[in-house]
């Protein structure tokens, strides 16, 4: 019995070449009488006369020994979808496909492929020449697009993208399972077949580039974007976890690694160092709060680091980068479990690692309490998710949930957003009756155990804060008007808006942001992870939203958006993956890719501008304060008088802290002058004066 071979030709706007291609192919196949041949022409929603030319050819060759089958698709869905439609249209022993421009010398290739079919499951062509007609850029890009998928998916073929492949009918389930409908169809098919351990043979072929083809260079960019969903098929969870760590580490180091070399303490950083030194000397306890901050975790951090590293700033910045990497990885893992998509977790890791407008905890040591708090918040939520997802480790997961909750509350008051988030996660999982029956006892015990310290913390914060400078001065107050700015605050985490907001434009931006949020939440209303990300962002913003600003539309300081940005990143990641998986919105995804890339670049440039102007200055003020403190350490004056004009003139604690930690001069030997007040130092006294010209503190004796 003859072997039945079906050749699929996907066609899109190929009116100039399709007739010639079909005629030359059919004429050759008529000479290959040892096999039974079927040509399946699939018109992939062409907008030209491709369909009519195929029908004309079909009528002309209807009495030949080669069967010509025609599949007419009304909408363009891509090469992969056309191949799948062609495969479904006929039944054969072997299936193959080639490009409509028949660039392969099929008169040599087909007999070679047929002779190899008995010993293989799949045959793929390997192009042996690179045409001189190609420009240097086209040759370079072609080589890259061939190399990249081979390296990325560990494929053992030199030319995986060549559009000339044949496979046995036993592989039909794998062909039907391919999700990529466009140019990355070949790669996903090879990945699936290789993972099943099938015998794939690569055969060299002669190939010539046809300039008439409708495939455009910009399709190459789309092709590279479309490769990423194949990661879900090609990579195990362990491999993805390694990718999460590597991406978080490399992005953080590339974007913020400079802080280890160039960053330095300034302002409150010296106050925290002083706080740690006093704890070390036993003057105050670990549970003491600095001003209104109740941060025993941060107290431990500064005490430990001051003991080990003194005031070497690079170590403190390195710790902040490490916290950011760990947080980014956990954000990815959390997104993966909630969305059931490893790719969504990967995208979340990449987006969060850049930090965007939430850069302050990475470039300011004193602001790393926000990233540390975020790390414990994510750890607590992730542990609760694992409590429900992993029955074998439920006790450990719940213990970690409660412990991370307490650590978060002991780091920064922004952690008051964590209990509502934990309640939402619990409600999400406990809707399942089976989960309720398996977990309610242990879960109830955890609530009782954590309720006491949680109540104590909330009550203590109320006592501390109600008489604090923040509330007493009116810097913090509950105002309904401030809620108007919530959409702006959320949008600012994606694209910096501060420089565009004015009294006459603020309401327009607020309505635009609100409209986008409502549209996204409605469009993806069935996606629970999108709602989770939104609730996370809102809950994390609420504790800091009501700090008074000059205008209701003012955006939040960068450090206050660090935790909330986690929710925004989750929303973006799962929305992109859902659109990719649905297939029909690929063009939208491609455009969104460029929009997100532009936003990332703009955020990076915007952050770089702020750092090069503002932070370059404040780092120098910190170095100047350290230098003058080291000078004071050598002379040990009986009294130090600090003039009013200086950086951060309203903050005296950081100067006291620097003098104490570096010079060993206690607070009672330091005096601060009022504005325009002059002082003539006596013997054994010095005056500290700031000079803008050389950006240094000078000692007057």
XYZ file of C-alpha atoms in Angstrom:
701
model
C 0.000 0.000 0.000
C 1.242 3.446 -0.900
C 2.180 5.843 1.878
C -0.246 8.769 1.967
C 1.572 12.087 2.423
C -0.264 15.398 2.870
C 1.616 18.658 2.264
C 0.090 21.786 3.801
C 0.757 25.178 2.230
C -0.311 28.046 4.532
C -1.054 31.108 2.391
C -1.575 34.729 3.324
C -1.678 37.368 0.577
C 0.400 35.252 -1.800
C -1.426 36.150 -5.033
C 1.839 36.869 -6.886
C 3.431 33.474 -6.292
C 0.789 30.922 -5.300
C -0.153 29.790 -8.813
C 3.450 29.217 -9.835
C 4.261 27.479 -6.545
C 1.293 25.094 -6.832
C 1.972 24.310 -10.470
C 5.649 23.501 -9.980
C 4.959 21.414 -6.853
C 2.088 19.470 -8.422
C 3.988 18.764 -11.620
C 6.829 17.277 -9.602
C 4.603 15.208 -7.312
C 2.938 13.631 -10.342
C 6.287 11.989 -11.078
C 6.567 10.535 -7.572
C 4.066 7.719 -8.130
C 5.422 5.522 -5.304
C 3.496 7.690 -2.820
C -0.035 9.022 -2.617
C 0.082 12.836 -2.451
C -2.352 15.462 -1.228
C -1.711 19.197 -1.296
C -3.742 21.162 1.247
C -3.851 24.875 0.477
C -4.969 26.888 3.493
C -5.949 30.479 2.778
C -5.342 32.250 6.066
C -7.822 35.103 5.634
C -5.993 36.760 2.743
C -7.190 40.208 1.690
C -6.026 39.842 -1.929
C -6.951 37.331 -4.680
C -5.057 34.379 -3.167
C -8.258 32.390 -2.534
C -9.574 32.785 -6.091
C -6.219 31.776 -7.585
C -6.191 28.618 -5.472
C -9.713 27.754 -6.612
C -8.728 28.304 -10.252
C -5.763 26.008 -9.833
C -7.916 23.399 -8.061
C -10.283 23.280 -11.051
C -7.417 23.136 -13.519
C -5.733 20.172 -11.779
C -8.804 18.303 -10.565
C -8.139 15.261 -12.768
C -4.518 14.669 -11.751
C -3.207 11.902 -9.466
C -2.325 14.600 -6.921
C -5.300 15.655 -4.824
C -5.550 19.399 -4.203
C -7.585 20.257 -1.135
C -8.607 23.837 -0.275
C -9.308 25.231 3.215
C -10.569 28.806 3.219
C -10.272 30.623 6.570
C -12.188 33.884 6.810
C -9.867 35.448 9.416
C -6.106 35.626 9.552
C -4.903 33.611 12.544
C -1.313 32.891 11.597
C 0.864 30.231 10.034
C 0.494 27.780 12.916
C -3.284 27.963 12.951
C -3.297 27.449 9.161
C -1.138 24.317 9.491
C -3.415 22.924 12.207
C -6.455 23.591 10.002
C -4.778 21.814 7.114
C -3.886 18.800 9.261
C -7.472 18.525 10.482
C -8.822 18.668 6.916
C -7.317 15.352 5.697
C -6.259 11.962 7.000
C -2.797 10.764 5.986
C 0.136 8.640 7.128
C 2.565 11.548 7.096
C 2.021 15.274 7.140
C 4.338 18.025 6.040
C 4.268 21.739 5.482
C 6.290 24.254 3.534
C 6.172 27.984 2.872
C 4.037 29.165 -0.029
C 7.088 30.608 -1.803
C 8.599 27.058 -1.999
C 12.057 28.398 -1.207
C 13.240 24.815 -0.577
C 14.461 22.853 -3.594
C 11.723 20.266 -3.090
C 12.732 18.195 -6.112
C 15.814 17.117 -4.154
C 14.439 17.477 -0.617
C 11.191 15.472 -0.946
C 12.738 12.201 -2.151
C 15.342 12.472 0.620
C 12.659 13.053 3.246
C 10.518 10.156 1.959
C 13.447 7.741 2.163
C 14.020 8.731 5.828
C 10.400 8.336 6.963
C 10.685 4.676 7.946
C 13.297 5.391 10.617
C 12.010 8.708 12.038
C 9.031 10.283 13.775
C 9.740 13.780 12.497
C 11.932 15.235 9.759
C 13.063 18.852 9.640
C 15.019 20.739 7.001
C 18.343 22.370 7.703
C 19.185 25.261 5.380
C 22.813 25.062 4.352
C 23.262 28.439 2.649
C 22.669 32.089 3.493
C 21.691 34.004 0.374
C 23.914 36.852 -0.850
C 20.769 38.834 -1.638
C 20.302 39.343 2.102
C 21.566 42.591 3.589
C 24.070 42.317 6.447
C 21.322 43.296 8.895
C 18.960 40.636 7.538
C 21.685 37.979 7.743
C 22.544 38.998 11.301
C 18.911 39.049 12.447
C 18.239 35.703 10.736
C 21.160 34.088 12.523
C 20.028 35.544 15.839
C 16.444 34.324 15.410
C 17.811 30.878 14.627
C 20.279 30.849 17.523
C 18.002 32.331 20.198
C 15.310 29.596 20.297
C 17.980 26.882 20.089
C 19.725 28.300 23.135
C 16.583 29.349 24.988
C 14.859 25.966 24.682
C 17.955 23.746 24.436
C 16.953 22.405 21.032
C 19.438 20.063 19.377
C 18.799 21.331 15.825
C 20.787 23.911 13.927
C 17.780 25.341 12.017
C 14.572 24.907 14.045
C 12.719 27.714 12.267
C 12.999 26.403 8.710
C 9.463 26.102 7.301
C 9.899 22.629 5.799
C 8.955 19.822 8.181
C 7.267 16.406 8.042
C 5.865 14.288 10.876
C 4.180 10.920 11.391
C 0.450 10.841 12.067
C 1.140 9.541 15.603
C 2.297 13.072 16.471
C -1.085 14.643 15.625
C -2.054 15.092 19.333
C 1.150 17.087 19.857
C 0.447 19.194 16.763
C -3.087 19.936 17.968
C -1.761 20.865 21.438
C 0.462 23.668 20.077
C -0.867 27.036 21.263
C 1.296 29.305 19.155
C -0.609 30.108 15.998
C 1.968 32.231 14.212
C 5.667 32.045 13.358
C 6.729 30.465 16.669
C 4.511 27.453 15.884
C 7.577 25.513 14.666
C 9.469 26.077 17.907
C 6.644 24.959 20.201
C 6.032 21.900 18.042
C 9.711 20.913 18.213
C 9.781 21.516 21.973
C 6.755 19.274 22.519
C 8.051 16.502 20.235
C 11.547 16.611 21.760
C 10.132 16.479 25.308
C 8.281 13.271 24.351
C 11.569 11.693 23.337
C 10.564 11.174 19.710
C 13.106 10.541 16.976
C 13.692 13.824 15.124
C 16.083 13.882 12.192
C 17.568 16.998 10.601
C 18.259 16.847 6.829
C 20.315 19.453 4.888
C 18.440 21.158 2.041
C 19.153 23.746 -0.636
C 17.246 26.949 -0.064
C 16.782 30.185 -1.969
C 15.233 33.393 -0.604
C 12.161 34.632 -2.506
C 11.695 38.399 -2.295
C 8.018 38.126 -3.189
C 7.041 36.472 0.090
C 4.621 38.349 2.369
C 6.647 37.598 5.506
C 7.961 40.934 6.810
C 10.948 41.771 8.951
C 8.744 43.142 11.725
C 7.258 39.661 12.014
C 10.636 38.632 13.433
C 10.126 40.884 16.446
C 6.665 39.445 16.999
C 8.140 35.987 16.646
C 10.605 36.623 19.469
C 7.815 37.913 21.713
C 5.699 34.870 20.911
C 8.497 32.557 22.029
C 8.025 33.410 25.688
C 4.715 31.542 26.189
C 6.504 28.381 25.026
C 8.476 28.589 28.267
C 5.401 27.139 29.994
C 5.829 24.000 27.868
C 9.618 23.765 27.788
C 10.620 24.574 31.356
C 9.984 22.748 34.601
C 9.024 24.621 37.754
C 12.552 24.185 39.088
C 13.997 25.763 35.937
C 11.540 28.650 36.193
C 12.546 29.217 39.805
C 16.177 29.484 38.724
C 15.117 31.976 36.059
C 13.246 34.018 38.686
C 16.394 34.243 40.804
C 18.707 35.020 37.871
C 16.447 37.699 36.385
C 15.851 39.378 39.744
C 19.574 39.353 40.520
C 20.846 40.592 37.151
C 18.221 43.321 36.691
C 18.781 44.585 40.238
C 22.561 44.617 39.844
C 22.475 46.230 36.396
C 19.998 48.962 37.371
C 20.916 49.572 41.025
C 24.280 47.906 41.609
C 25.997 51.307 41.372
C 24.626 52.192 44.828
C 27.127 49.823 46.469
C 29.962 51.950 45.072
C 28.524 55.470 44.875
C 25.686 55.491 47.398
C 26.109 56.906 50.895
C 24.273 57.702 54.117
C 22.363 60.943 54.490
C 19.731 62.492 56.746
C 17.863 59.851 58.805
C 20.430 57.160 57.992
C 22.725 58.628 60.659
C 19.810 58.778 63.106
C 19.183 55.045 62.660
C 22.887 54.293 63.109
C 22.799 56.287 66.334
C 19.704 54.368 67.395
C 21.529 51.071 66.814
C 24.580 52.292 68.731
C 22.434 53.270 71.740
C 20.811 49.834 71.751
C 24.274 48.265 71.618
C 25.374 50.362 74.587
C 22.271 49.352 76.522
C 20.858 52.892 76.716
C 17.574 51.806 75.116
C 15.968 48.439 74.358
C 15.213 46.628 71.111
C 11.504 47.427 71.466
C 12.102 51.185 71.770
C 10.543 53.310 69.050
C 12.368 56.138 67.306
C 10.039 59.141 67.189
C 6.728 57.469 66.263
C 8.326 54.538 64.435
C 7.822 51.194 66.135
C 10.385 49.114 64.275
C 12.094 46.499 66.459
C 13.118 44.590 63.320
C 14.873 47.686 61.970
C 16.370 48.258 65.438
C 17.889 44.773 65.283
C 19.134 45.409 61.748
C 20.996 48.623 62.605
C 22.328 47.211 65.868
C 23.674 44.109 64.138
C 25.072 45.912 61.108
C 26.624 48.696 63.191
C 28.311 46.039 65.322
C 29.658 44.149 62.314
C 30.258 46.857 59.716
C 30.300 50.181 61.597
C 29.383 52.939 59.106
C 30.566 51.357 55.832
C 27.668 52.375 53.597
C 28.295 49.853 50.793
C 27.312 46.936 53.034
C 23.991 48.572 53.913
C 23.209 49.227 50.250
C 24.176 45.644 49.394
C 21.707 44.416 52.006
C 18.978 46.547 50.442
C 19.675 45.039 47.011
C 19.547 41.527 48.466
C 16.180 42.244 50.087
C 14.882 43.537 46.746
C 16.057 40.394 44.916
C 14.419 38.102 47.480
C 11.198 40.104 47.351
C 11.133 40.022 43.544
C 11.581 36.232 43.526
C 8.779 35.765 46.069
C 6.516 38.086 44.058
C 7.119 35.812 41.076
C 6.395 32.643 43.057
C 3.241 34.162 44.546
C 2.025 35.256 41.101
C 2.765 31.785 39.757
C 0.625 30.050 42.381
C -2.269 32.490 42.193
C -2.426 32.618 38.380
C -1.355 28.998 37.723
C 1.090 30.427 35.194
C 4.860 30.172 35.525
C 5.209 32.735 32.738
C 3.089 35.246 34.678
C 5.464 34.772 37.600
C 8.437 35.387 35.305
C 6.931 38.617 33.956
C 6.123 39.752 37.510
C 9.747 39.165 38.568
C 11.067 41.210 35.635
C 8.670 44.124 36.142
C 9.137 44.280 39.909
C 12.939 44.014 39.692
C 13.115 47.291 37.760
C 11.331 48.963 40.718
C 10.250 51.847 38.467
C 8.895 54.775 40.413
C 9.356 52.855 43.699
C 13.148 53.216 43.596
C 13.775 54.961 46.948
C 14.244 51.847 49.132
C 17.084 50.848 46.798
C 18.940 54.163 46.719
C 18.305 55.364 50.282
C 19.416 53.238 53.223
C 16.891 54.829 55.587
C 14.035 53.885 53.236
C 14.910 50.194 53.117
C 12.485 49.614 55.985
C 9.814 49.765 53.272
C 11.467 47.000 51.232
C 12.090 44.904 54.351
C 8.431 45.296 55.355
C 7.372 44.385 51.805
C 9.576 41.289 51.939
C 7.854 40.073 55.116
C 4.419 40.965 53.723
C 5.011 38.899 50.582
C 6.501 36.050 52.626
C 3.450 35.995 54.894
C 0.980 35.951 51.987
C 3.016 33.389 50.030
C 3.236 31.126 53.082
C -0.535 31.306 53.531
C -1.021 30.381 49.868
C 1.345 27.413 50.334
C -0.623 26.443 53.445
C -3.638 25.860 51.220
C -1.695 24.544 48.204
C 0.733 22.135 49.918
C -1.000 19.820 52.441
C 2.235 18.092 53.472
C 3.829 21.266 54.841
C 0.801 23.037 56.278
C 2.113 23.464 59.822
C 5.396 25.005 58.623
C 3.587 27.255 56.142
C 1.141 28.535 58.741
C 3.913 29.082 61.282
C 5.834 31.113 58.667
C 2.676 33.082 57.838
C 2.198 34.173 61.450
C 5.911 34.798 62.062
C 6.270 36.906 58.898
C 3.121 38.825 59.880
C 4.689 39.733 63.237
C 7.996 40.677 61.603
C 6.189 42.868 59.053
C 4.273 44.662 61.802
C 7.560 45.119 63.661
C 9.202 46.721 60.630
C 6.901 49.469 59.333
C 3.369 50.607 60.044
C 2.508 50.084 56.370
C 2.164 46.412 57.354
C -1.330 47.164 58.700
C -2.366 46.423 55.104
C -1.306 42.792 55.542
C -4.173 41.415 57.707
C -6.879 42.428 55.165
C -4.834 40.838 52.382
C -4.463 37.634 54.405
C -8.208 37.596 55.070
C -8.897 37.961 51.348
C -6.556 35.061 50.510
C -8.207 32.939 53.202
C -11.687 33.690 51.863
C -10.487 32.890 48.334
C -9.377 29.387 49.301
C -11.926 28.596 52.008
C -14.791 28.868 49.530
C -13.870 25.291 48.624
C -15.692 22.928 50.999
C -12.942 20.308 50.880
C -10.296 22.888 51.773
C -12.435 24.119 54.681
C -12.789 20.610 56.074
C -9.039 19.934 55.824
C -7.708 23.204 57.243
C -10.223 24.843 59.597
C -8.789 23.537 62.892
C -5.204 24.557 62.213
C -6.350 27.795 60.628
C -8.488 28.655 63.670
C -5.522 28.106 66.010
C -3.379 30.419 63.863
C -6.006 33.173 64.053
C -6.140 32.919 67.852
C -2.343 32.937 68.157
C -1.890 35.967 65.896
C -4.918 37.909 67.166
C -3.342 38.858 70.502
C -0.130 40.437 69.163
C -2.098 41.995 66.306
C -4.537 43.655 68.708
C -1.651 44.804 70.910
C 0.148 46.284 67.892
C -2.911 48.161 66.612
C -3.670 49.546 70.059
C -0.035 50.559 70.648
C 0.193 52.258 67.255
C -2.954 54.193 68.083
C -1.490 55.375 71.407
C 1.831 56.335 69.829
C 0.451 57.990 66.737
C -2.460 59.982 68.178
C -0.073 62.317 69.984
C 2.679 62.169 67.388
C 3.998 65.074 65.380
C 2.302 63.645 62.287
C -1.181 63.856 63.741
C -0.563 66.853 66.001
C 0.758 68.990 63.141
C -2.028 67.907 60.791
C 0.419 66.105 58.491
C -1.832 63.044 58.618
C -5.603 63.242 58.590
C -8.469 61.251 57.129
C -9.855 63.222 54.208
C -12.392 62.071 51.656
C -10.881 64.466 49.133
C -7.631 62.517 49.199
C -9.511 59.486 47.840
C -10.002 61.423 44.601
C -6.291 61.036 43.986
C -6.260 57.237 44.443
C -6.498 56.455 40.680
C -3.647 58.891 40.017
C -1.520 57.253 42.719
C -2.109 53.807 41.189
C -1.416 54.976 37.628
C 1.763 56.747 38.777
C 3.198 53.335 39.683
C 3.101 52.451 35.986
C 3.993 55.806 34.435
C 5.365 58.834 36.369
C 2.680 61.517 36.308
C 3.986 64.152 38.717
C 5.459 66.414 36.043
C 2.208 66.389 34.037
C -0.240 67.149 36.868
C -1.580 70.678 37.136
C -4.734 72.165 38.596
C -6.414 72.205 35.176
C -5.270 68.695 34.153
C -5.440 66.710 37.412
C -9.121 65.823 37.201
C -8.710 64.679 33.576
C -5.865 62.365 34.563
C -7.845 61.101 37.550
C -10.857 60.279 35.359
C -8.606 58.677 32.724
C -6.911 56.510 35.351
C -10.252 55.585 36.897
C -11.662 54.705 33.478
C -8.695 52.460 32.685
C -8.989 50.688 36.028
C -12.724 50.107 35.642
C -12.261 48.887 32.043
C -9.502 46.456 33.040
C -11.379 45.113 36.043
C -14.514 44.612 33.943
C -12.686 43.058 30.984
C -10.827 40.616 33.251
C -13.552 40.251 35.858
C -13.276 36.449 35.717
C -9.559 36.537 36.486
C -9.273 36.331 40.276
C -5.559 37.232 40.254
C -6.296 40.574 38.587
C -8.713 41.387 41.394
C -6.205 40.179 43.971
C -3.535 42.494 42.541
C -5.940 45.424 42.589
C -6.995 44.762 46.202
C -3.329 44.397 47.205
C -2.419 47.754 45.619
C -5.328 49.588 47.243
C -4.755 48.062 50.699
C -1.027 48.883 50.553
C -1.695 52.497 49.541
C -4.344 53.238 52.169
C -2.022 53.553 55.230
C -0.007 56.311 53.497
C -2.629 57.871 51.234
C -3.853 60.297 53.897
C -0.604 62.092 54.545
C -1.499 65.671 53.757
C -0.190 67.138 50.526
C -0.411 70.558 48.963
C -2.932 69.248 46.414
C -5.289 66.290 46.370
C -3.692 65.040 43.160
C -0.112 64.916 44.448
C 1.519 61.518 43.961
C 3.041 59.591 46.851
C 6.772 59.666 47.650
C 8.569 56.825 45.925
C 9.178 54.716 49.044
C 5.461 54.619 49.901
C 4.614 52.903 46.607
C 7.099 50.022 46.929
C 4.677 47.558 48.544
C 1.650 48.702 46.546
C 3.542 48.227 43.278
C 3.520 44.471 43.883
C -0.220 44.418 43.218
C 0.116 46.504 40.040
C 2.864 44.202 38.751
C 0.658 41.154 39.377
C -2.191 42.720 37.420
C -0.001 43.535 34.415
C 1.645 40.089 34.389
C -1.550 38.026 34.499
C -3.323 40.266 31.970
C -0.472 39.847 29.480
C -0.413 36.076 29.923
C -4.180 35.761 29.569
C -4.080 37.735 26.310
C -1.205 35.585 25.053
C -3.029 32.376 25.904
C -6.230 33.485 24.202
C -4.297 33.890 20.945
C -6.703 36.200 19.172
C -5.283 39.260 20.942
C -1.657 38.694 19.903
C -1.429 41.966 17.974
C -2.622 43.796 21.094
C -0.018 41.955 23.172
C 2.711 42.960 20.729
C 1.686 46.598 21.063
C 1.461 46.304 24.842
C 4.983 44.896 24.843
C 6.284 48.086 23.233
C 4.184 50.258 25.551
C 5.551 48.466 28.634
C 9.095 48.672 27.254
C 8.680 52.419 26.686
C 7.294 52.839 30.221
C 10.242 50.902 31.673
C 12.725 53.021 29.721
C 10.955 56.233 30.682
C 10.853 55.192 34.342
C 14.536 54.296 34.241
C 15.512 57.598 32.598
C 13.260 59.542 34.981
C 14.795 57.767 37.985
C 18.318 58.298 36.636
C 17.614 62.024 36.281
C 16.387 62.282 39.879
C 19.363 60.328 41.186
C 21.900 62.315 39.166
C 20.493 65.604 40.470
C 18.967 65.087 43.912
C 20.774 62.002 45.194
C 24.191 63.040 43.966
C 23.770 66.065 46.224
C 22.459 64.270 49.326
C 25.146 61.573 49.079
C 27.760 64.333 49.123
C 26.148 65.921 52.182
C 26.421 62.562 53.943
C 30.069 62.171 53.028
C 30.745 65.742 54.203
C 29.029 65.008 57.537
C 31.114 61.855 57.940
C 34.327 63.749 57.189
C 33.653 66.529 59.686
C 32.645 63.934 62.287
C 35.964 62.149 61.759
C 37.763 65.493 62.261
C 35.826 66.033 65.489
C 36.841 62.555 66.611
C 40.511 63.597 66.523
C 40.140 66.866 68.466
C 37.275 65.910 70.837
C 36.004 69.460 71.640
C 34.122 70.122 74.852
C 31.256 71.653 72.892
C 30.118 71.564 69.242
C 27.937 74.404 67.943
C 26.166 73.818 64.608
C 25.048 76.802 62.553
C 21.462 76.924 61.260
C 22.242 77.050 57.521
C 23.021 73.474 56.466
C 21.450 70.581 54.516
C 18.271 69.270 56.155
C 18.288 72.179 58.623
C 15.036 71.009 60.256
C 16.574 67.648 61.091
C 19.010 67.845 64.001
C 18.868 64.167 64.986
C 20.979 62.957 62.072
C 23.815 65.363 62.975
C 23.666 64.303 66.615
C 23.688 60.712 65.438
C 26.722 61.199 63.163
C 28.670 62.989 65.906
C 27.815 60.231 68.408
C 28.488 57.231 66.147
C 31.587 58.528 64.319
C 33.126 61.088 66.686
C 31.974 59.681 70.021
C 30.519 63.060 71.010
C 27.300 62.674 73.055
C 24.138 64.663 72.492
C 24.626 66.944 75.537
C 27.810 68.417 73.985
C 26.057 69.517 70.779
C 24.157 72.794 70.384
C 22.219 74.117 67.369
C 21.917 77.817 66.521
C 18.737 79.480 65.338
C 18.478 81.229 61.983
C 20.794 84.308 61.717
C 22.196 83.566 65.192
C 25.964 84.034 65.504
C 28.344 82.365 67.950
C 31.971 83.023 68.815
C 33.581 79.752 69.938
C 35.495 79.739 73.218
C 38.528 77.647 73.988
C 37.692 73.973 73.673
C 34.649 74.712 71.477
C 34.134 74.514 67.720
C 31.510 75.830 65.339
C 30.393 73.647 62.432
C 29.579 75.680 59.310
C 28.259 74.412 55.976
C 29.677 75.849 52.739
C 27.732 75.458 49.503
C 30.760 76.246 47.368
C 32.786 73.141 48.157
C 29.835 71.210 49.664
C 31.710 70.633 52.904
C 31.332 71.293 56.634
C 34.115 73.438 58.091
C 35.264 73.708 61.699
C 35.747 77.189 63.201
C 37.755 77.324 66.414
